[in-house]
């Protein structure tokens, strides 16, 4: 393994943690209230191994099969945690319940029911976040919450998901429209937080603590708006290697 790669990952990881801490302090939040998920989609196993060597312990993957291949190639007791952050097709649901600690991107009741069944078979409870589509883009997954008139349309689905015994909802996730200026993403992050507060007032029995929002382009803004999980890829591990991404899908 290249020690240059390890050193550069360690440096960029530390820099990102510092930026998170600065953003948190700007708004009076404790820096440790934010977790950094390092996104390794389309990166080869060697990058993950170097990242572990550099002290990184929490990884995010977009494609269940690609993630599971990496997970199974690492030693069992690697002390590493894997999050699924991409759209999960129904037929890949079992890979998620069998291999991942947290699903950020639950986007339909049908998928929730399938995951619940598989989790029950494995005798586990799968923590999940509900993905909301705040820009109303057809290309994005998640419940449409792009304007106030739709704000309550997904409540029956939420209610049904909260009743599933083997899933545990912990909060919300969003991937806002791509903006050139990170400040332009702020209104989407703020909206996710307000939607969370809205859901918490309707379903106070559930746990709504997590807000998964912010990527390389805008994570400091997301932290200022209340992110508890930021998903950072390219700023730490460099540009994606699109070839393996295609192979995996
Ligand atoms: C790829 C991806 C990220 C990371 O994006 P970067 O720009 O590489 O930081 C975060 N969240 C999701 C859902 C992604 O697909």
Short mmCIF file of N, CA and C and ligand atoms in Angstrom, two decimals, residues 39 41 62 85-86 173 175 214-217 231-235 238 240, ligand 1:
data_model
loop_
_atom_site.label_atom_id
_atom_site.label_comp_id
_atom_site.label_asym_id
_atom_site.label_seq_id
_atom_site.Cartn_x
_atom_site.Cartn_y
_atom_site.Cartn_z
N UNK A 39 -17.29 8.73 1.58
CA UNK A 39 -17.96 8.03 0.48
C UNK A 39 -16.91 7.46 -0.49
N UNK A 41 -17.69 5.18 -3.08
CA UNK A 41 -18.27 4.59 -4.29
C UNK A 41 -17.32 4.76 -5.47
N UNK A 62 -22.74 3.61 -2.51
CA UNK A 62 -23.99 3.86 -3.23
C UNK A 62 -24.64 2.63 -3.83
N UNK A 85 -25.86 4.65 1.10
CA UNK A 85 -26.36 6.01 0.89
C UNK A 85 -27.04 6.19 -0.47
N UNK A 86 -27.08 5.13 -1.29
CA UNK A 86 -27.68 5.24 -2.63
C UNK A 86 -29.01 4.52 -2.73
N UNK A 173 -32.76 12.26 5.32
CA UNK A 173 -31.61 12.46 4.44
C UNK A 173 -32.07 13.19 3.19
N UNK A 175 -30.47 14.86 -0.81
CA UNK A 175 -29.42 15.16 -1.79
C UNK A 175 -30.00 16.29 -2.64
N UNK A 214 -25.28 17.23 3.00
CA UNK A 214 -24.00 17.87 2.76
C UNK A 214 -23.00 16.90 2.14
N UNK A 215 -22.36 17.33 1.04
CA UNK A 215 -21.33 16.55 0.36
C UNK A 215 -20.08 17.42 0.26
N UNK A 216 -19.09 16.97 -0.51
CA UNK A 216 -17.84 17.73 -0.64
C UNK A 216 -18.08 19.20 -0.94
N UNK A 217 -19.09 19.47 -1.77
CA UNK A 217 -19.32 20.83 -2.26
C UNK A 217 -19.87 21.77 -1.18
N UNK A 231 -21.81 13.47 4.14
CA UNK A 231 -21.34 12.39 3.25
C UNK A 231 -20.34 12.98 2.26
N UNK A 232 -19.06 12.78 2.56
CA UNK A 232 -18.02 13.44 1.76
C UNK A 232 -17.18 12.42 1.01
N UNK A 233 -17.15 12.54 -0.31
CA UNK A 233 -16.37 11.64 -1.14
C UNK A 233 -15.15 12.31 -1.72
N UNK A 234 -15.34 12.98 -2.87
CA UNK A 234 -14.20 13.50 -3.65
C UNK A 234 -13.24 14.39 -2.85
N UNK A 235 -13.75 15.17 -1.91
CA UNK A 235 -12.85 16.07 -1.17
C UNK A 235 -11.83 15.28 -0.35
N UNK A 238 -10.65 11.84 -3.55
CA UNK A 238 -10.33 12.24 -4.91
C UNK A 238 -11.44 11.88 -5.89
N UNK A 240 -13.89 10.32 -8.69
CA UNK A 240 -14.42 8.96 -8.82
C UNK A 240 -13.85 8.26 -10.04
C1 LIG B 1 -21.52 10.46 -4.26
C2 LIG B 1 -22.40 10.86 -3.14
C3 LIG B 1 -21.93 11.65 -2.09
C4 LIG B 1 -20.52 12.23 -2.06
O1 LIG B 1 -20.37 13.20 -3.04
P1 LIG B 1 -18.96 13.99 -3.20
O2 LIG B 1 -19.29 15.10 -4.11
O3 LIG B 1 -18.02 13.01 -3.79
O4 LIG B 1 -18.56 14.42 -1.85
C5 LIG B 1 -22.81 11.93 -1.06
N1 LIG B 1 -24.06 11.48 -1.05
C6 LIG B 1 -24.55 10.70 -2.03
C7 LIG B 1 -25.95 10.22 -1.95
C8 LIG B 1 -23.74 10.38 -3.11
O5 LIG B 1 -24.24 9.64 -4.09
#
